[in-house]
Short mmCIF file of C-alpha atoms and ligand atoms in Angstrom, two decimals:
data_model
loop_
_atom_site.label_atom_id
_atom_site.label_comp_id
_atom_site.label_asym_id
_atom_site.label_seq_id
_atom_site.Cartn_x
_atom_site.Cartn_y
_atom_site.Cartn_z
CA MET R 1 -0.10 -0.22 -0.16
CA SER R 2 1.61 3.32 -0.67
CA GLU R 3 -0.39 6.84 -1.04
CA SER R 4 0.20 6.65 -5.07
CA ASP R 5 -1.82 3.36 -5.01
CA PRO R 6 -4.27 3.65 -7.99
CA GLN R 7 -7.98 4.54 -7.10
CA PRO R 8 -10.64 2.48 -9.13
CA SER R 9 -13.75 4.00 -9.34
CA PRO R 10 -16.02 3.60 -5.76
CA LEU R 11 -18.53 0.95 -5.76
CA THR R 12 -21.60 2.10 -3.94
CA LEU R 13 -23.67 -0.16 -2.13
CA SER R 14 -27.42 -0.36 0.07
CA ILE R 15 -27.34 0.20 3.29
CA PRO R 16 -30.04 -2.15 4.56
CA PRO R 17 -33.02 -0.11 6.37
CA ILE R 18 -32.23 -1.26 9.59
CA LEU R 19 -28.58 -0.37 9.60
CA SER R 20 -29.01 3.23 8.63
CA SER R 21 -30.71 5.90 7.00
CA THR R 22 -28.35 7.51 4.76
CA PRO R 23 -29.62 5.34 1.73
CA THR R 24 -25.89 4.57 0.11
CA LEU R 25 -22.30 4.60 0.97
CA SER R 26 -19.58 4.35 -0.70
CA ILE R 27 -17.31 2.01 -0.43
CA PRO R 28 -13.30 3.08 -1.76
CA PRO R 29 -10.95 0.67 -3.38
CA ILE R 30 -9.43 -1.99 -1.46
CA LEU R 31 -5.81 -0.09 -0.97
CA SER R 32 -4.10 -3.25 0.73
CA SER R 33 -5.11 -6.26 0.08
CA SER R 34 -2.05 -7.59 2.55
CA PRO R 35 -3.01 -7.62 6.33
CA THR R 36 -1.56 -4.93 8.05
CA PRO R 37 1.68 -6.41 10.29
CA SER R 38 0.73 -8.54 13.11
CA VAL R 39 2.59 -9.11 16.79
CA LEU R 40 2.36 -12.46 18.60
CA LEU R 41 0.12 -12.65 21.70
CA ASN R 42 1.19 -15.82 24.56
CA THR R 43 -2.49 -17.30 23.28
CA GLY R 44 -0.68 -18.17 20.02
CA ALA R 45 -2.69 -16.09 17.97
CA ARG R 46 -1.63 -12.74 15.98
CA MET R 47 -3.10 -8.71 16.72
CA PRO R 48 -2.64 -6.03 14.28
CA LEU R 49 -0.58 -3.62 14.99
CA LEU R 50 -2.87 -1.09 13.51
CA GLY R 51 -6.19 -1.07 15.17
CA LEU R 52 -9.17 1.24 14.53
CA GLY R 53 -9.56 3.00 18.13
CA THR R 54 -13.68 3.79 18.40
CA TYR R 55 -14.10 5.65 21.41
CA ARG R 56 -16.56 8.14 20.97
CA LEU R 57 -17.41 7.20 17.14
CA ARG R 58 -21.27 8.23 18.87
CA ASP R 59 -23.45 6.30 15.89
CA LEU R 60 -24.00 3.92 13.77
CA ASP R 61 -23.06 6.44 10.59
CA ASP R 62 -20.19 7.38 12.26
CA THR R 63 -19.18 3.89 12.89
CA LEU R 64 -19.64 2.77 9.32
CA GLN R 65 -18.08 5.71 7.84
CA ALA R 66 -15.15 5.11 10.01
CA VAL R 67 -15.22 0.86 9.64
CA ASN R 68 -15.63 1.53 6.19
CA ALA R 69 -12.67 3.77 5.48
CA ALA R 70 -10.33 1.29 7.96
CA LEU R 71 -10.63 -1.99 6.36
CA SER R 72 -9.89 -0.06 2.64
CA THR R 73 -7.08 1.11 3.79
CA GLY R 74 -5.66 -2.43 5.48
CA TYR R 75 -7.35 -2.61 9.06
CA ARG R 76 -8.74 -5.67 10.36
CA SER R 77 -8.52 -4.82 13.62
CA PHE R 78 -11.14 -2.62 15.83
CA ASP R 79 -11.14 -1.15 19.38
CA THR R 80 -14.36 -0.89 21.34
CA ALA R 81 -15.93 -0.63 24.88
CA SER R 82 -18.67 -1.33 26.95
CA VAL R 83 -18.69 2.10 28.33
CA TYR R 84 -18.27 3.29 24.72
CA ARG R 85 -21.56 2.39 24.08
CA ASN R 86 -21.06 1.42 20.41
CA GLU R 87 -21.00 -2.18 20.71
CA ALA R 88 -23.76 -2.30 18.91
CA ASP R 89 -23.29 -0.62 16.07
CA LEU R 90 -19.37 -1.80 15.28
CA GLY R 91 -20.91 -5.24 15.54
CA ARG R 92 -23.38 -4.38 12.83
CA ALA R 93 -21.16 -2.41 10.80
CA LEU R 94 -18.87 -4.95 10.49
CA ARG R 95 -21.46 -7.49 9.05
CA HIS R 96 -22.66 -5.21 6.61
CA LEU R 97 -19.00 -4.26 5.97
CA LEU R 98 -16.88 -7.35 5.73
CA PRO R 99 -19.04 -9.40 2.98
CA LYS R 100 -18.25 -5.96 1.04
CA HIS R 101 -14.57 -5.71 1.61
CA GLY R 102 -14.53 -9.89 0.23
CA LEU R 103 -13.63 -10.06 3.92
CA SER R 104 -14.88 -12.27 7.13
CA ARG R 105 -15.44 -12.21 10.92
CA ALA R 106 -12.20 -14.77 11.19
CA ASP R 107 -10.68 -11.93 8.99
CA VAL R 108 -10.70 -9.40 12.20
CA PHE R 109 -9.60 -8.82 15.70
CA ILE R 110 -12.32 -7.60 17.62
CA THR R 111 -11.76 -6.08 21.20
CA SER R 112 -13.90 -5.08 23.81
CA LYS R 113 -13.54 -4.56 27.47
CA LEU R 114 -15.16 -4.88 30.76
CA GLY R 115 -16.81 -1.68 32.40
CA PRO R 116 -15.99 -0.64 35.81
CA LYS R 117 -19.54 -1.41 36.73
CA ASP R 118 -19.29 -4.82 35.70
CA GLN R 119 -16.27 -5.41 37.87
CA GLY R 120 -16.67 -8.57 40.40
CA ALA R 121 -19.79 -10.55 40.72
CA ARG R 122 -21.05 -9.62 37.27
CA ALA R 123 -17.77 -9.84 35.06
CA ARG R 124 -19.26 -13.31 33.40
CA GLU R 125 -22.41 -11.35 33.19
CA GLY R 126 -20.97 -8.38 31.72
CA ALA R 127 -18.54 -9.78 29.19
CA LEU R 128 -21.57 -12.23 27.98
CA ARG R 129 -23.33 -8.57 27.81
CA SER R 130 -20.38 -7.41 25.30
CA LEU R 131 -21.07 -10.62 23.08
CA GLU R 132 -24.61 -10.40 22.98
CA LEU R 133 -24.33 -6.45 22.31
CA LEU R 134 -21.54 -7.49 19.02
CA ASP R 135 -24.18 -9.98 18.05
CA LEU R 136 -20.30 -12.38 17.74
CA ASP R 137 -19.88 -15.86 18.54
CA TYR R 138 -16.71 -14.57 20.16
CA ILE R 139 -14.44 -11.52 21.02
CA ASP R 140 -10.80 -11.77 20.14
CA LEU R 141 -9.51 -9.97 22.71
CA TYR R 142 -11.10 -8.78 26.32
CA LEU R 143 -10.26 -6.06 28.58
CA ILE R 144 -10.84 -5.19 32.27
CA HIS R 145 -11.05 -2.11 31.54
CA TRP R 146 -9.94 -0.43 34.55
CA PRO R 147 -8.37 -1.10 37.82
CA GLY R 148 -11.56 0.06 40.34
CA THR R 149 -15.07 -0.78 40.15
CA GLN R 150 -17.51 1.77 39.77
CA GLY R 151 -18.95 3.26 42.91
CA LEU R 152 -16.66 2.46 44.67
CA GLY R 153 -13.79 5.11 45.89
CA VAL R 154 -9.97 4.61 44.81
CA GLY R 155 -8.27 3.67 48.07
CA ASP R 156 -11.37 1.11 49.15
CA LYS R 157 -9.89 -2.08 49.31
CA ARG R 158 -12.66 -3.75 47.83
CA ASN R 159 -10.99 -2.59 44.15
CA PRO R 160 -8.58 -5.47 44.61
CA GLU R 161 -10.72 -8.14 45.25
CA ASN R 162 -13.20 -6.82 42.57
CA ARG R 163 -10.48 -6.97 39.97
CA ALA R 164 -8.83 -10.44 41.43
CA GLN R 165 -13.23 -11.97 40.96
CA SER R 166 -13.73 -10.26 37.48
CA TRP R 167 -9.95 -11.84 35.94
CA ALA R 168 -11.26 -15.10 38.00
CA GLU R 169 -14.66 -15.26 35.52
CA LEU R 170 -12.84 -14.41 32.84
CA GLU R 171 -10.33 -17.08 32.65
CA GLU R 172 -13.28 -18.87 33.12
CA LEU R 173 -15.05 -18.04 29.93
CA HIS R 174 -11.64 -17.74 28.42
CA ALA R 175 -10.62 -21.54 29.28
CA GLN R 176 -14.23 -23.06 28.45
CA GLY R 177 -14.60 -25.25 25.34
CA GLN R 178 -16.44 -22.52 23.39
CA GLY R 179 -13.80 -20.49 23.44
CA LYS R 180 -16.09 -17.18 23.96
CA LEU R 181 -12.90 -15.08 25.04
CA LYS R 182 -9.97 -16.22 22.71
CA ALA R 183 -7.88 -13.84 24.70
CA ILE R 184 -8.37 -11.86 28.07
CA GLY R 185 -6.22 -9.19 29.36
CA VAL R 186 -6.37 -5.79 31.61
CA SER R 187 -6.20 -2.24 30.54
CA ASN R 188 -5.13 0.98 32.50
CA TYR R 189 -3.29 -1.26 35.23
CA THR R 190 -0.42 0.46 36.71
CA PRO R 191 2.61 -1.69 37.37
CA GLY R 192 1.87 -2.72 40.76
CA HIS R 193 -1.80 -3.80 39.84
CA MET R 194 -0.41 -5.66 36.95
CA LYS R 195 2.30 -7.26 39.69
CA GLU R 196 -0.37 -8.14 41.89
CA LEU R 197 -2.43 -9.92 39.15
CA LEU R 198 0.63 -11.92 37.68
CA GLU R 199 1.00 -13.02 40.82
CA GLY R 200 -2.19 -14.55 41.33
CA CYS R 201 -3.60 -15.75 37.84
CA CYS R 202 -3.82 -18.94 36.55
CA VAL R 203 -3.90 -17.15 32.73
CA THR R 204 -1.36 -14.72 32.05
CA PRO R 205 -2.92 -12.02 30.58
CA ALA R 206 -2.38 -11.83 26.74
CA VAL R 207 -2.19 -7.65 26.78
CA LEU R 208 -1.72 -4.72 28.46
CA GLN R 209 -3.19 -1.66 26.69
CA VAL R 210 -2.46 1.82 28.69
CA GLU R 211 -1.69 5.35 27.40
CA PHE R 212 1.90 5.17 25.12
CA HIS R 213 3.43 8.54 23.05
CA PRO R 214 6.49 10.16 22.92
CA ARG R 215 5.80 12.38 26.07
CA LEU R 216 4.59 9.05 28.29
CA SER R 217 6.93 6.25 27.42
CA GLN R 218 5.95 3.72 30.41
CA GLY R 219 9.48 2.17 30.48
CA GLU R 220 8.94 0.11 34.16
CA MET R 221 5.35 -0.85 32.26
CA ARG R 222 6.76 -2.19 28.87
CA ARG R 223 10.00 -3.82 30.77
CA LEU R 224 7.46 -5.80 32.83
CA CYS R 225 5.19 -7.26 30.11
CA GLY R 226 8.04 -7.72 28.19
CA GLU R 227 9.71 -10.34 30.99
CA LYS R 228 6.26 -11.80 31.48
CA GLY R 229 5.39 -12.23 27.55
CA VAL R 230 2.65 -9.55 27.85
CA CYS R 231 1.83 -7.72 25.20
CA PHE R 232 1.96 -3.97 25.88
CA GLN R 233 -0.25 -2.43 23.52
CA ALA R 234 -0.78 1.53 23.05
CA TYR R 235 -3.61 4.01 23.61
CA SER R 236 -4.28 7.79 22.65
CA SER R 237 -0.81 7.48 20.52
CA LEU R 238 -1.62 11.06 19.11
CA GLY R 239 -2.28 12.09 23.03
CA THR R 240 -5.62 12.55 21.98
CA GLY R 241 -5.06 14.96 19.14
CA SER R 242 -2.71 17.20 21.58
CA LEU R 243 0.68 15.97 19.94
CA LEU R 244 -0.38 16.31 16.78
CA GLN R 245 0.55 20.46 17.11
CA ASP R 246 4.03 19.68 18.96
CA PRO R 247 6.82 21.37 17.17
CA LEU R 248 9.44 18.73 17.48
CA VAL R 249 6.17 16.09 16.25
CA VAL R 250 5.49 18.59 13.21
CA GLN R 251 9.37 19.33 12.75
CA VAL R 252 10.16 15.04 11.82
CA ALA R 253 7.05 14.63 10.01
CA LEU R 254 8.33 17.37 7.07
CA GLY R 255 11.35 16.05 7.53
CA TYR R 256 10.08 12.73 5.53
CA GLY R 257 6.67 14.64 3.80
CA ARG R 258 4.28 12.32 6.83
CA THR R 259 1.56 14.34 8.70
CA PRO R 260 2.54 14.48 12.60
CA ALA R 261 -0.38 11.68 13.31
CA GLN R 262 2.00 9.33 10.79
CA VAL R 263 4.91 10.07 12.71
CA LEU R 264 3.23 9.42 15.53
CA LEU R 265 2.02 6.13 15.09
CA ARG R 266 5.09 5.20 13.14
CA TRP R 267 6.93 5.34 16.30
CA ALA R 268 5.13 3.08 18.53
CA VAL R 269 4.04 0.88 15.33
CA GLN R 270 8.58 0.59 14.49
CA GLN R 271 8.76 0.19 18.18
CA GLY R 272 6.77 -3.28 18.34
CA VAL R 273 4.14 -1.48 19.92
CA PRO R 274 0.12 -2.02 18.55
CA VAL R 275 -1.79 1.30 18.18
CA LEU R 276 -5.26 2.45 17.76
CA PRO R 277 -5.63 5.45 16.35
CA LYS R 278 -9.63 6.66 16.39
CA SER R 279 -10.51 9.25 13.68
CA SER R 280 -14.42 9.91 12.58
CA HIS R 281 -13.08 10.88 9.28
CA PRO R 282 -12.53 8.46 6.47
CA THR R 283 -9.79 10.60 5.34
CA ARG R 284 -7.72 10.99 8.94
CA VAL R 285 -8.87 7.19 9.28
CA ALA R 286 -6.70 6.57 5.60
CA GLU R 287 -4.04 8.85 6.55
CA ASN R 288 -3.49 6.83 10.17
CA GLY R 289 -3.29 3.64 8.24
CA ARG R 290 -1.00 4.69 5.93
CA VAL R 291 2.36 3.91 8.59
CA PHE R 292 3.76 0.81 7.27
CA ASP R 293 5.99 2.32 4.30
CA PHE R 294 7.95 4.22 5.43
CA GLU R 295 10.72 4.45 8.30
CA LEU R 296 11.97 6.61 10.88
CA THR R 297 15.68 7.22 11.93
CA ALA R 298 17.11 5.86 14.83
CA GLU R 299 17.86 9.81 15.42
CA ASP R 300 14.24 10.32 14.90
CA MET R 301 12.91 7.63 17.06
CA GLU R 302 15.46 8.56 19.85
CA ARG R 303 14.40 12.99 19.63
CA LEU R 304 10.88 11.73 20.04
CA GLY R 305 11.42 9.26 22.79
CA GLY R 306 13.17 12.41 24.52
CA MET R 307 10.00 14.11 24.89
CA ASP R 308 8.77 11.72 27.88
CA CYS R 309 8.22 13.84 30.79
CA GLY R 310 5.15 11.37 32.12
CA GLN R 311 2.23 13.76 30.66
CA LYS R 312 -1.07 11.47 30.15
CA TYR R 313 -3.70 12.86 28.73
CA CYS R 314 -6.36 10.58 29.47
CA TRP R 315 -7.17 8.79 32.36
CA ASP R 316 -4.57 8.49 35.62
CA PRO R 317 -5.05 5.02 37.24
CA SER R 318 -1.83 6.03 40.33
CA GLN R 319 -4.37 6.27 42.66
CA VAL R 320 -6.40 3.24 42.73
CA ALA R 321 -6.14 0.61 45.69
P1 NAP Y 401 -5.74 9.10 20.13
O1 NAP Y 401 -6.29 8.68 18.65
O2 NAP Y 401 -4.59 9.89 20.11
O3 NAP Y 401 -6.68 10.48 19.45
C1 NAP Y 401 -7.85 10.50 18.99
C2 NAP Y 401 -8.11 12.73 17.63
O4 NAP Y 401 -7.40 12.98 17.40
C3 NAP Y 401 -9.66 13.02 17.43
O5 NAP Y 401 -10.22 13.69 18.34
C4 NAP Y 401 -9.33 12.32 16.46
O6 NAP Y 401 -10.56 13.47 15.80
C5 NAP Y 401 -8.04 13.20 16.27
N1 NAP Y 401 -7.24 12.93 14.92
C6 NAP Y 401 -7.59 11.45 14.79
N2 NAP Y 401 -6.49 11.35 13.29
C7 NAP Y 401 -5.91 12.80 13.16
C8 NAP Y 401 -5.41 12.82 12.15
N3 NAP Y 401 -4.43 12.22 11.17
N4 NAP Y 401 -5.63 14.28 12.05
C9 NAP Y 401 -6.05 15.08 13.17
N5 NAP Y 401 -6.59 14.67 14.17
C10 NAP Y 401 -6.47 13.12 14.21
O7 NAP Y 401 -7.25 9.29 21.27
P2 NAP Y 401 -7.86 8.31 21.81
O8 NAP Y 401 -9.34 8.34 21.42
O9 NAP Y 401 -8.32 8.59 22.98
O10 NAP Y 401 -7.58 7.25 21.33
C11 NAP Y 401 -7.60 5.83 20.64
C12 NAP Y 401 -8.11 4.92 20.99
O11 NAP Y 401 -7.82 4.24 22.07
C13 NAP Y 401 -9.78 4.69 21.24
O12 NAP Y 401 -11.00 5.27 20.46
C14 NAP Y 401 -10.10 3.79 22.28
O13 NAP Y 401 -11.02 2.58 21.24
C15 NAP Y 401 -8.80 3.68 22.85
N6 NAP Y 401 -8.47 3.68 24.12
C16 NAP Y 401 -8.91 2.90 25.57
C17 NAP Y 401 -8.70 3.76 26.26
C18 NAP Y 401 -8.84 2.62 27.13
O14 NAP Y 401 -8.98 2.84 28.82
N7 NAP Y 401 -8.48 1.76 27.32
C19 NAP Y 401 -8.59 5.31 26.84
C20 NAP Y 401 -8.24 5.65 25.80
C21 NAP Y 401 -8.82 5.71 24.42
P3 NAP Y 401 -11.28 13.49 14.81
O15 NAP Y 401 -12.31 12.00 15.12
O16 NAP Y 401 -12.00 14.53 14.57
O17 NAP Y 401 -10.73 12.70 13.34
#
């Protein structure tokens, strides 16, 4: 795939009325027939290095547009969560779009997450609800979204008890013959939460998903994941958009004739860290997907890594007991 790939005329599709009031959706040509590079999980499955983030994709039309652009560009991974309230929309969009792109369920990797309100005794029910809303037989990766429980104070001792119970429930769903959760993992865990889990678990988490970008390089967490065979996955790689105007990022991007978003995403995937950029704009979704056809020099990787200052743009789980 490259920016100069020829662009055949778009196909036009009808969207069934149940899916959208919009009568047609233009399907751009598939720019890449080969899947994006992937990483090997400790389950033996492969997870694409590039996935579409869906936080704040609020309605079905938005989701259809973004997923369509993503599939056209070569994305094969999609990240949702119970708290995003768009699992049903993502499921519908994929069911509608996969055949249009000549793909099937097995060609894509779907991640969802257990909401903080379902931590503990309701974890099994929460995971089954995600499956039902997505309308899938299995989820490729299911994460505990947050180390705390909704409604409890951050210092409450029931937080560790509940997440241990959630993990045990997810282990059971993962291990059962039906294989409803192909891989399980956690998100927003600190090194402390992670060590506690690793000491008590039967199934080692496959993935840890946390905020990661040049201003937050998560050295301790990456080392721990590397030692224990846990895949370290990035969210908010663009600093939720705030890093796109950073003068150093802009300067590096100019040197490659690339955009700041592409440089930030390339910085992560070049280190083997999977990314999940989110955009509601099809052109940006496509732009964010074009990160496998250029390479940053070792010097530029280091310059960007030198921006690390522990800055978080998203959640801070460090106070959760
Ligand atoms: P992000 O991907 O770092 O940034 C998204 C923002 O950047 C949006 O405002 C988007 O606006 C804008 N954007 C995207 N591509 C752009 C481009 N090429 N040029 C200009 N602006 C661009 O932030 P994120 O949504 O926080 O993180 C990505 C995904 O990671 C989420 O959607 C979610 O799936 C996951 N995530 C997980 C957690 C967790 O707790 N596990 C937390 C945060 C995120 P437009 O949409 O208007 O283009």
